[in-house]
């Protein structure tokens, strides 16, 4: 095959894939709409729309046309980018081929309806309202897992959607070391006499949003290619020139809105920072959810809850919202890092957050595997919560109903949050080694060096490099939980005097 | 063929069409997003997404699978509904077959980009900013018209998208009688010594929106199946359980926001009122844009600007926004019907509105036909405006750039507004004959009888009946402009004393 013929074969492949990518992008904004603007009564109609598009998408991935294009485009002389395109396309194609289109469409159709059912259940704090739809969703995803796993592990099969190449067993290994370390820190905190401050006051919605927008801008969020809305569960979606984020507000705690915004800005910077040349290719998105969470959580935690950034945040908070009962940057630093008794994962501090994740990881792995049924889920959640956190869940909205993920069928997604924390623990070591004066820069709201570093090490690559190789390349070795634990011990040791 | 075999053939056809309808619905919400929420930088990316879906849609309409399904489902024993499904499907299929898919995709791709270009041009009141994209759009739609017309009239070919069965020549006939009548009324108004009042004051955005929402509710808009946003040009989109409307606000004139909302509510009631059994079929939408405009304009004008409704509106306006400088319901009635010198179609009174439309109809017909080029459009607009309205356009934002339609390639859409006025003139005669106490009902905000009548005569039928037959059936004869002219003569004769 001559170079020219190989070129034209590859161009034909990319043109085919670009259309599929555009259709998948369009579906993303329909999902954004579900969470932000869609009228309640539209759920099942939207389900049918998404199901129809899911069939279109599926047909494009399994088509013999794509099979032929892949075959013609493959050859030994491909450069890294072309190899990556073919690698990613084959992964998607293989997954699509294994799952019956009717099943994919049914899952798509069910999502918006299950989502609204979850919203209603959460509003009335009644798991019974959501139970039937969750049973349906678990059953559908089990079927999908069986189709994908072909006799292998169900949970691993679903994980592949979020963290290609990762397995439940490897996660268990990474988590077990982390877990014992976190339990130890939490013990020290409980035993400590330190009394960290709280913020206080009531804060207007519009002013919270004003400061949230300002913080997103501080980190370089490009408003010409994005927007900020509110939703029940904050999220980021979209790619390239249309990357949207949401947050939520609590009248008595603007930090929830602000840190949710910083978190989602971390996701958004990743998508806005992918090399434009990867634009409409299958490589034009973040590499995995774990890598994605490393980008959101490093901004939210290691950067956003650092002493340096708290100096900047304090001055801006005083200007926009008032001092909120804290008298200095140091008091704000101590308030945003206070380890509090609480039910909610998204409000948890850095010590307890990962205990929330491990609870969900174990429960959803058992659910998907068939070792736990939905009827027993609320009880299992409450028992595990009491054991890990030392107090009882007061109602289902603060317990098993607090997260939207399972209503969307996202089983296998939760562990990527802690993977992200582990990766961000590694990244922050490398980052501070390359930018030693970062704390000082953050104190004046200067994030240029931070963002440039993340752009260079992570963002621009998109899916060019597989997630495990990307993170190893970025930090210089295979990641472990050790840097994260070291960081948490140092930070909370100083705050709580142990 | 047995009934059972015919049944199953029809079921297969409807199932195929339902998926196409769902994809088309999904595209509608992506277009809503463009106008309401999409970041400016996303226009060309969105263009690619819509182009990819346009190709999908096109492929479904021209497929041999659909051809076979139509052939198998057709037989002499079909009921009205099934005949209508096949009729509408064939119309769509025939149009799709004639237009090359690359051209359809290119038009879809161009729309969001041209839309943003128009927005920028309007903001700077500079037609030159928009001119290149308009040249592109006119050229693309001329090509499409040529493909559709197959040697026939280009403009008629495009009209078919909005008003199936209508021709430019028939519209010209309907309009010419109307035009002379309007010119006569306008002459009387100009000669009149009557001095109708204006409203005055400044009105907060949130209060305008509050009253707008209340008015939509007054007419029975179902918020569980819809929502209200703001956009540069108010519109309604969607169907069945997700019918969204937009409005716009002017600080010194809340009536613009309120009447735009009532207008779009008229469209929305139509879509929300289509028989749910027509749900995902090709019959599940309004019959034509002309019929659609009759539903919006009867609410906005014959109902919304009636003495009865002004009594209700006056009390609600006083409660929410203040009296706006008008001292009584009668003064409000006179203010909302005042014939004012103005540039903007959407702000025009019932007398001048149709002159705006006729201007656009003639210009766009010449543009599409090739008798006018984009380079000469601004001049042609300004000349015609001065001739018809008696004063000069002051800048392009108040002239040729005032409407979004042409940026979306909507050539052939404008005349449907005046068709709608003509139809609503006929409908209101029949309506008041059936509900003689309607004015009294409206005075207390009671719209039940009105909405029930429109539901019964128009809304529920969707596309079951062709537009010309639907309107003739609703009013008992073929519509003419005579009732509209009679109504306008009576109303403005009384107001201006002629």
mmCIF file with all atom_site columns, N, CA, C and O in Angstrom, chain A residues 155 171 175 178-179 182 293 297 345-346 348 351-365 381 384 388-389 402-403 405-406 413-421:
data_model
loop_
_atom_site.group_PDB
_atom_site.id
_atom_site.type_symbol
_atom_site.label_atom_id
_atom_site.label_alt_id
_atom_site.label_comp_id
_atom_site.label_asym_id
_atom_site.label_entity_id
_atom_site.label_seq_id
_atom_site.pdbx_PDB_ins_code
_atom_site.Cartn_x
_atom_site.Cartn_y
_atom_site.Cartn_z
_atom_site.occupancy
_atom_site.B_iso_or_equiv
_atom_site.pdbx_formal_charge
_atom_site.auth_seq_id
_atom_site.auth_comp_id
_atom_site.auth_asym_id
_atom_site.auth_atom_id
_atom_site.pdbx_PDB_model_num
ATOM 1   N N  . UNK A 1 155 ? -18.283 -6.349 36.989 1.00 0.00 ? 155 UNK A N  1
ATOM 2   C CA . UNK A 1 155 ? -17.946 -4.987 37.402 1.00 0.00 ? 155 UNK A CA 1
ATOM 3   C C  . UNK A 1 155 ? -16.792 -4.436 36.566 1.00 0.00 ? 155 UNK A C  1
ATOM 4   O O  . UNK A 1 155 ? -16.812 -3.273 36.146 1.00 0.00 ? 155 UNK A O  1
ATOM 5   N N  . UNK A 1 171 ? -8.248  -1.780 41.816 1.00 0.00 ? 171 UNK A N  1
ATOM 6   C CA . UNK A 1 171 ? -8.771  -0.679 42.637 1.00 0.00 ? 171 UNK A CA 1
ATOM 7   C C  . UNK A 1 171 ? -8.794  -1.081 44.104 1.00 0.00 ? 171 UNK A C  1
ATOM 8   O O  . UNK A 1 171 ? -8.383  -0.321 44.991 1.00 0.00 ? 171 UNK A O  1
ATOM 9   N N  . UNK A 1 175 ? -6.984  0.884  47.057 1.00 0.00 ? 175 UNK A N  1
ATOM 10  C CA . UNK A 1 175 ? -7.834  1.466  48.097 1.00 0.00 ? 175 UNK A CA 1
ATOM 11  C C  . UNK A 1 175 ? -7.493  0.922  49.478 1.00 0.00 ? 175 UNK A C  1
ATOM 12  O O  . UNK A 1 175 ? -7.615  1.649  50.473 1.00 0.00 ? 175 UNK A O  1
ATOM 13  N N  . UNK A 1 178 ? -4.859  2.780  51.233 1.00 0.00 ? 178 UNK A N  1
ATOM 14  C CA . UNK A 1 178 ? -5.348  4.125  51.520 1.00 0.00 ? 178 UNK A CA 1
ATOM 15  C C  . UNK A 1 178 ? -6.314  4.112  52.705 1.00 0.00 ? 178 UNK A C  1
ATOM 16  O O  . UNK A 1 178 ? -6.257  4.969  53.587 1.00 0.00 ? 178 UNK A O  1
ATOM 17  N N  . UNK A 1 179 ? -7.159  3.083  52.694 1.00 0.00 ? 179 UNK A N  1
ATOM 18  C CA . UNK A 1 179 ? -8.206  3.031  53.716 1.00 0.00 ? 179 UNK A CA 1
ATOM 19  C C  . UNK A 1 179 ? -7.626  3.008  55.129 1.00 0.00 ? 179 UNK A C  1
ATOM 20  O O  . UNK A 1 179 ? -8.054  3.760  56.006 1.00 0.00 ? 179 UNK A O  1
ATOM 21  N N  . UNK A 1 182 ? -6.300  6.369  56.061 1.00 0.00 ? 182 UNK A N  1
ATOM 22  C CA . UNK A 1 182 ? -7.331  7.376  56.342 1.00 0.00 ? 182 UNK A CA 1
ATOM 23  C C  . UNK A 1 182 ? -7.969  7.148  57.708 1.00 0.00 ? 182 UNK A C  1
ATOM 24  O O  . UNK A 1 182 ? -8.233  8.098  58.460 1.00 0.00 ? 182 UNK A O  1
ATOM 25  N N  . UNK A 1 293 ? -11.012 13.251 37.164 1.00 0.00 ? 293 UNK A N  1
ATOM 26  C CA . UNK A 1 293 ? -11.172 13.612 38.575 1.00 0.00 ? 293 UNK A CA 1
ATOM 27  C C  . UNK A 1 293 ? -9.873  14.137 39.164 1.00 0.00 ? 293 UNK A C  1
ATOM 28  O O  . UNK A 1 293 ? -9.890  14.955 40.081 1.00 0.00 ? 293 UNK A O  1
ATOM 29  N N  . UNK A 1 297 ? -10.078 17.502 41.190 1.00 0.00 ? 297 UNK A N  1
ATOM 30  C CA . UNK A 1 297 ? -9.802  17.414 42.627 1.00 0.00 ? 297 UNK A CA 1
ATOM 31  C C  . UNK A 1 297 ? -8.496  18.116 43.000 1.00 0.00 ? 297 UNK A C  1
ATOM 32  O O  . UNK A 1 297 ? -8.367  18.615 44.111 1.00 0.00 ? 297 UNK A O  1
ATOM 33  N N  . UNK A 1 345 ? -21.330 13.161 50.715 1.00 0.00 ? 345 UNK A N  1
ATOM 34  C CA . UNK A 1 345 ? -20.048 12.973 50.047 1.00 0.00 ? 345 UNK A CA 1
ATOM 35  C C  . UNK A 1 345 ? -19.492 14.273 49.481 1.00 0.00 ? 345 UNK A C  1
ATOM 36  O O  . UNK A 1 345 ? -18.322 14.612 49.705 1.00 0.00 ? 345 UNK A O  1
ATOM 37  N N  . UNK A 1 346 ? -20.341 14.989 48.748 1.00 0.00 ? 346 UNK A N  1
ATOM 38  C CA . UNK A 1 346 ? -19.825 16.172 48.036 1.00 0.00 ? 346 UNK A CA 1
ATOM 39  C C  . UNK A 1 346 ? -19.465 17.302 48.985 1.00 0.00 ? 346 UNK A C  1
ATOM 40  O O  . UNK A 1 346 ? -18.842 18.267 48.567 1.00 0.00 ? 346 UNK A O  1
ATOM 41  N N  . UNK A 1 348 ? -17.891 16.521 51.893 1.00 0.00 ? 348 UNK A N  1
ATOM 42  C CA . UNK A 1 348 ? -16.913 15.927 52.819 1.00 0.00 ? 348 UNK A CA 1
ATOM 43  C C  . UNK A 1 348 ? -15.532 16.547 52.636 1.00 0.00 ? 348 UNK A C  1
ATOM 44  O O  . UNK A 1 348 ? -15.165 16.992 51.556 1.00 0.00 ? 348 UNK A O  1
ATOM 45  N N  . UNK A 1 351 ? -10.234 14.097 54.234 1.00 0.00 ? 351 UNK A N  1
ATOM 46  C CA . UNK A 1 351 ? -9.983  12.857 54.988 1.00 0.00 ? 351 UNK A CA 1
ATOM 47  C C  . UNK A 1 351 ? -11.132 11.875 54.803 1.00 0.00 ? 351 UNK A C  1
ATOM 48  O O  . UNK A 1 351 ? -10.935 10.699 54.484 1.00 0.00 ? 351 UNK A O  1
ATOM 49  N N  . UNK A 1 352 ? -12.344 12.375 54.980 1.00 0.00 ? 352 UNK A N  1
ATOM 50  C CA . UNK A 1 352 ? -13.487 11.454 54.955 1.00 0.00 ? 352 UNK A CA 1
ATOM 51  C C  . UNK A 1 352 ? -13.993 11.148 53.543 1.00 0.00 ? 352 UNK A C  1
ATOM 52  O O  . UNK A 1 352 ? -14.673 10.151 53.339 1.00 0.00 ? 352 UNK A O  1
ATOM 53  N N  . UNK A 1 353 ? -13.685 12.020 52.580 1.00 0.00 ? 353 UNK A N  1
ATOM 54  C CA . UNK A 1 353 ? -14.255 11.863 51.244 1.00 0.00 ? 353 UNK A CA 1
ATOM 55  C C  . UNK A 1 353 ? -14.071 10.438 50.693 1.00 0.00 ? 353 UNK A C  1
ATOM 56  O O  . UNK A 1 353 ? -15.002 9.814  50.195 1.00 0.00 ? 353 UNK A O  1
ATOM 57  N N  . UNK A 1 354 ? -12.866 9.954  50.825 1.00 0.00 ? 354 UNK A N  1
ATOM 58  C CA . UNK A 1 354 ? -12.593 8.653  50.213 1.00 0.00 ? 354 UNK A CA 1
ATOM 59  C C  . UNK A 1 354 ? -13.276 7.496  50.935 1.00 0.00 ? 354 UNK A C  1
ATOM 60  O O  . UNK A 1 354 ? -13.494 6.433  50.334 1.00 0.00 ? 354 UNK A O  1
ATOM 61  N N  . UNK A 1 355 ? -13.645 7.696  52.199 1.00 0.00 ? 355 UNK A N  1
ATOM 62  C CA . UNK A 1 355 ? -14.441 6.668  52.893 1.00 0.00 ? 355 UNK A CA 1
ATOM 63  C C  . UNK A 1 355 ? -15.835 6.587  52.262 1.00 0.00 ? 355 UNK A C  1
ATOM 64  O O  . UNK A 1 355 ? -16.404 5.492  52.137 1.00 0.00 ? 355 UNK A O  1
ATOM 65  N N  . UNK A 1 356 ? -16.383 7.746  51.884 1.00 0.00 ? 356 UNK A N  1
ATOM 66  C CA . UNK A 1 356 ? -17.651 7.754  51.147 1.00 0.00 ? 356 UNK A CA 1
ATOM 67  C C  . UNK A 1 356 ? -17.539 6.926  49.871 1.00 0.00 ? 356 UNK A C  1
ATOM 68  O O  . UNK A 1 356 ? -18.421 6.148  49.523 1.00 0.00 ? 356 UNK A O  1
ATOM 69  N N  . UNK A 1 357 ? -16.455 7.144  49.151 1.00 0.00 ? 357 UNK A N  1
ATOM 70  C CA . UNK A 1 357 ? -16.282 6.447  47.869 1.00 0.00 ? 357 UNK A CA 1
ATOM 71  C C  . UNK A 1 357 ? -16.154 4.944  48.082 1.00 0.00 ? 357 UNK A C  1
ATOM 72  O O  . UNK A 1 357 ? -16.750 4.141  47.352 1.00 0.00 ? 357 UNK A O  1
ATOM 73  N N  . UNK A 1 358 ? -15.363 4.560  49.077 1.00 0.00 ? 358 UNK A N  1
ATOM 74  C CA . UNK A 1 358 ? -15.151 3.119  49.299 1.00 0.00 ? 358 UNK A CA 1
ATOM 75  C C  . UNK A 1 358 ? -16.463 2.426  49.656 1.00 0.00 ? 358 UNK A C  1
ATOM 76  O O  . UNK A 1 358 ? -16.708 1.292  49.242 1.00 0.00 ? 358 UNK A O  1
ATOM 77  N N  . UNK A 1 359 ? -17.312 3.122  50.420 1.00 0.00 ? 359 UNK A N  1
ATOM 78  C CA . UNK A 1 359 ? -18.646 2.596  50.728 1.00 0.00 ? 359 UNK A CA 1
ATOM 79  C C  . UNK A 1 359 ? -19.405 2.328  49.425 1.00 0.00 ? 359 UNK A C  1
ATOM 80  O O  . UNK A 1 359 ? -19.917 1.233  49.187 1.00 0.00 ? 359 UNK A O  1
ATOM 81  N N  . UNK A 1 360 ? -19.442 3.322  48.539 1.00 0.00 ? 360 UNK A N  1
ATOM 82  C CA . UNK A 1 360 ? -20.197 3.179  47.288 1.00 0.00 ? 360 UNK A CA 1
ATOM 83  C C  . UNK A 1 360 ? -19.568 2.128  46.377 1.00 0.00 ? 360 UNK A C  1
ATOM 84  O O  . UNK A 1 360 ? -20.267 1.360  45.714 1.00 0.00 ? 360 UNK A O  1
ATOM 85  N N  . UNK A 1 361 ? -18.246 2.116  46.316 1.00 0.00 ? 361 UNK A N  1
ATOM 86  C CA . UNK A 1 361 ? -17.537 1.134  45.493 1.00 0.00 ? 361 UNK A CA 1
ATOM 87  C C  . UNK A 1 361 ? -17.909 -0.285 45.914 1.00 0.00 ? 361 UNK A C  1
ATOM 88  O O  . UNK A 1 361 ? -18.277 -1.125 45.079 1.00 0.00 ? 361 UNK A O  1
ATOM 89  N N  . UNK A 1 362 ? -17.849 -0.559 47.214 1.00 0.00 ? 362 UNK A N  1
ATOM 90  C CA . UNK A 1 362 ? -18.172 -1.908 47.678 1.00 0.00 ? 362 UNK A CA 1
ATOM 91  C C  . UNK A 1 362 ? -19.634 -2.264 47.422 1.00 0.00 ? 362 UNK A C  1
ATOM 92  O O  . UNK A 1 362 ? -19.942 -3.369 46.979 1.00 0.00 ? 362 UNK A O  1
ATOM 93  N N  . UNK A 1 363 ? -20.541 -1.309 47.692 1.00 0.00 ? 363 UNK A N  1
ATOM 94  C CA . UNK A 1 363 ? -21.966 -1.597 47.502 1.00 0.00 ? 363 UNK A CA 1
ATOM 95  C C  . UNK A 1 363 ? -22.300 -1.799 46.028 1.00 0.00 ? 363 UNK A C  1
ATOM 96  O O  . UNK A 1 363 ? -23.020 -2.730 45.656 1.00 0.00 ? 363 UNK A O  1
ATOM 97  N N  . UNK A 1 364 ? -21.800 -0.955 45.161 1.00 0.00 ? 364 UNK A N  1
ATOM 98  C CA . UNK A 1 364 ? -22.180 -1.075 43.743 1.00 0.00 ? 364 UNK A CA 1
ATOM 99  C C  . UNK A 1 364 ? -21.526 -2.291 43.097 1.00 0.00 ? 364 UNK A C  1
ATOM 100 O O  . UNK A 1 364 ? -22.090 -2.906 42.204 1.00 0.00 ? 364 UNK A O  1
ATOM 101 N N  . UNK A 1 365 ? -20.354 -2.642 43.592 1.00 0.00 ? 365 UNK A N  1
ATOM 102 C CA . UNK A 1 365 ? -19.700 -3.853 43.075 1.00 0.00 ? 365 UNK A CA 1
ATOM 103 C C  . UNK A 1 365 ? -20.525 -5.081 43.441 1.00 0.00 ? 365 UNK A C  1
ATOM 104 O O  . UNK A 1 365 ? -20.713 -5.986 42.620 1.00 0.00 ? 365 UNK A O  1
ATOM 105 N N  . UNK A 1 381 ? -26.426 0.316  53.058 1.00 0.00 ? 381 UNK A N  1
ATOM 106 C CA . UNK A 1 381 ? -25.820 1.655  53.108 1.00 0.00 ? 381 UNK A CA 1
ATOM 107 C C  . UNK A 1 381 ? -25.766 2.150  54.553 1.00 0.00 ? 381 UNK A C  1
ATOM 108 O O  . UNK A 1 381 ? -24.716 2.590  55.038 1.00 0.00 ? 381 UNK A O  1
ATOM 109 N N  . UNK A 1 384 ? -23.255 0.264  56.816 1.00 0.00 ? 384 UNK A N  1
ATOM 110 C CA . UNK A 1 384 ? -21.868 0.576  56.485 1.00 0.00 ? 384 UNK A CA 1
ATOM 111 C C  . UNK A 1 384 ? -21.517 2.005  56.906 1.00 0.00 ? 384 UNK A C  1
ATOM 112 O O  . UNK A 1 384 ? -20.419 2.272  57.397 1.00 0.00 ? 384 UNK A O  1
ATOM 113 N N  . UNK A 1 388 ? -18.516 3.053  59.417 1.00 0.00 ? 388 UNK A N  1
ATOM 114 C CA . UNK A 1 388 ? -17.345 3.820  58.955 1.00 0.00 ? 388 UNK A CA 1
ATOM 115 C C  . UNK A 1 388 ? -17.283 5.220  59.564 1.00 0.00 ? 388 UNK A C  1
ATOM 116 O O  . UNK A 1 388 ? -16.201 5.743  59.823 1.00 0.00 ? 388 UNK A O  1
ATOM 117 N N  . UNK A 1 389 ? -18.471 5.843  59.741 1.00 0.00 ? 389 UNK A N  1
ATOM 118 C CA . UNK A 1 389 ? -18.475 7.256  60.116 1.00 0.00 ? 389 UNK A CA 1
ATOM 119 C C  . UNK A 1 389 ? -18.819 7.481  61.586 1.00 0.00 ? 389 UNK A C  1
ATOM 120 O O  . UNK A 1 389 ? -18.700 8.589  62.090 1.00 0.00 ? 389 UNK A O  1
ATOM 121 N N  . UNK A 1 402 ? -28.445 10.269 48.158 1.00 0.00 ? 402 UNK A N  1
ATOM 122 C CA . UNK A 1 402 ? -27.770 11.561 48.012 1.00 0.00 ? 402 UNK A CA 1
ATOM 123 C C  . UNK A 1 402 ? -27.131 11.786 46.640 1.00 0.00 ? 402 UNK A C  1
ATOM 124 O O  . UNK A 1 402 ? -26.986 12.929 46.217 1.00 0.00 ? 402 UNK A O  1
ATOM 125 N N  . UNK A 1 403 ? -26.756 10.739 45.958 1.00 0.00 ? 403 UNK A N  1
ATOM 126 C CA . UNK A 1 403 ? -26.067 10.915 44.666 1.00 0.00 ? 403 UNK A CA 1
ATOM 127 C C  . UNK A 1 403 ? -26.950 10.502 43.485 1.00 0.00 ? 403 UNK A C  1
ATOM 128 O O  . UNK A 1 403 ? -27.695 9.546  43.574 1.00 0.00 ? 403 UNK A O  1
ATOM 129 N N  . UNK A 1 405 ? -25.811 9.327  40.616 1.00 0.00 ? 405 UNK A N  1
ATOM 130 C CA . UNK A 1 405 ? -25.105 8.424  39.708 1.00 0.00 ? 405 UNK A CA 1
ATOM 131 C C  . UNK A 1 405 ? -25.872 7.145  39.362 1.00 0.00 ? 405 UNK A C  1
ATOM 132 O O  . UNK A 1 405 ? -25.973 6.762  38.201 1.00 0.00 ? 405 UNK A O  1
ATOM 133 N N  . UNK A 1 406 ? -26.362 6.457  40.382 1.00 0.00 ? 406 UNK A N  1
ATOM 134 C CA . UNK A 1 406 ? -26.988 5.160  40.114 1.00 0.00 ? 406 UNK A CA 1
ATOM 135 C C  . UNK A 1 406 ? -28.267 5.312  39.304 1.00 0.00 ? 406 UNK A C  1
ATOM 136 O O  . UNK A 1 406 ? -28.640 4.405  38.554 1.00 0.00 ? 406 UNK A O  1
ATOM 137 N N  . UNK A 1 413 ? -18.516 4.117  38.189 1.00 0.00 ? 413 UNK A N  1
ATOM 138 C CA . UNK A 1 413 ? -18.033 5.490  38.088 1.00 0.00 ? 413 UNK A CA 1
ATOM 139 C C  . UNK A 1 413 ? -17.415 5.959  39.403 1.00 0.00 ? 413 UNK A C  1
ATOM 140 O O  . UNK A 1 413 ? -16.381 6.627  39.413 1.00 0.00 ? 413 UNK A O  1
ATOM 141 N N  . UNK A 1 414 ? -18.055 5.592  40.530 1.00 0.00 ? 414 UNK A N  1
ATOM 142 C CA . UNK A 1 414 ? -17.622 6.139  41.833 1.00 0.00 ? 414 UNK A CA 1
ATOM 143 C C  . UNK A 1 414 ? -16.128 5.961  42.125 1.00 0.00 ? 414 UNK A C  1
ATOM 144 O O  . UNK A 1 414 ? -15.475 6.910  42.577 1.00 0.00 ? 414 UNK A O  1
ATOM 145 N N  . UNK A 1 415 ? -15.571 4.770  41.908 1.00 0.00 ? 415 UNK A N  1
ATOM 146 C CA . UNK A 1 415 ? -14.152 4.635  42.303 1.00 0.00 ? 415 UNK A CA 1
ATOM 147 C C  . UNK A 1 415 ? -13.224 5.586  41.567 1.00 0.00 ? 415 UNK A C  1
ATOM 148 O O  . UNK A 1 415 ? -12.125 5.872  42.057 1.00 0.00 ? 415 UNK A O  1
ATOM 149 N N  . UNK A 1 416 ? -13.678 6.103  40.422 1.00 0.00 ? 416 UNK A N  1
ATOM 150 C CA . UNK A 1 416 ? -12.790 7.021  39.687 1.00 0.00 ? 416 UNK A CA 1
ATOM 151 C C  . UNK A 1 416 ? -12.546 8.310  40.459 1.00 0.00 ? 416 UNK A C  1
ATOM 152 O O  . UNK A 1 416 ? -11.549 8.984  40.231 1.00 0.00 ? 416 UNK A O  1
ATOM 153 N N  . UNK A 1 417 ? -13.450 8.648  41.403 1.00 0.00 ? 417 UNK A N  1
ATOM 154 C CA . UNK A 1 417 ? -13.202 9.839  42.238 1.00 0.00 ? 417 UNK A CA 1
ATOM 155 C C  . UNK A 1 417 ? -11.953 9.627  43.100 1.00 0.00 ? 417 UNK A C  1
ATOM 156 O O  . UNK A 1 417 ? -11.109 10.516 43.232 1.00 0.00 ? 417 UNK A O  1
ATOM 157 N N  . UNK A 1 418 ? -11.866 8.450  43.713 1.00 0.00 ? 418 UNK A N  1
ATOM 158 C CA . UNK A 1 418 ? -10.700 8.215  44.575 1.00 0.00 ? 418 UNK A CA 1
ATOM 159 C C  . UNK A 1 418 ? -9.448  7.962  43.743 1.00 0.00 ? 418 UNK A C  1
ATOM 160 O O  . UNK A 1 418 ? -8.351  8.385  44.113 1.00 0.00 ? 418 UNK A O  1
ATOM 161 N N  . UNK A 1 419 ? -9.631  7.308  42.590 1.00 0.00 ? 419 UNK A N  1
ATOM 162 C CA . UNK A 1 419 ? -8.484  7.226  41.667 1.00 0.00 ? 419 UNK A CA 1
ATOM 163 C C  . UNK A 1 419 ? -7.978  8.625  41.356 1.00 0.00 ? 419 UNK A C  1
ATOM 164 O O  . UNK A 1 419 ? -6.772  8.885  41.347 1.00 0.00 ? 419 UNK A O  1
ATOM 165 N N  . UNK A 1 420 ? -8.920  9.528  41.121 1.00 0.00 ? 420 UNK A N  1
ATOM 166 C CA . UNK A 1 420 ? -8.550  10.918 40.841 1.00 0.00 ? 420 UNK A CA 1
ATOM 167 C C  . UNK A 1 420 ? -7.787  11.535 42.002 1.00 0.00 ? 420 UNK A C  1
ATOM 168 O O  . UNK A 1 420 ? -6.801  12.257 41.797 1.00 0.00 ? 420 UNK A O  1
ATOM 169 N N  . UNK A 1 421 ? -8.228  11.266 43.216 1.00 0.00 ? 421 UNK A N  1
ATOM 170 C CA . UNK A 1 421 ? -7.516  11.789 44.383 1.00 0.00 ? 421 UNK A CA 1
ATOM 171 C C  . UNK A 1 421 ? -6.098  11.227 44.456 1.00 0.00 ? 421 UNK A C  1
ATOM 172 O O  . UNK A 1 421 ? -5.154  11.933 44.809 1.00 0.00 ? 421 UNK A O  1
#
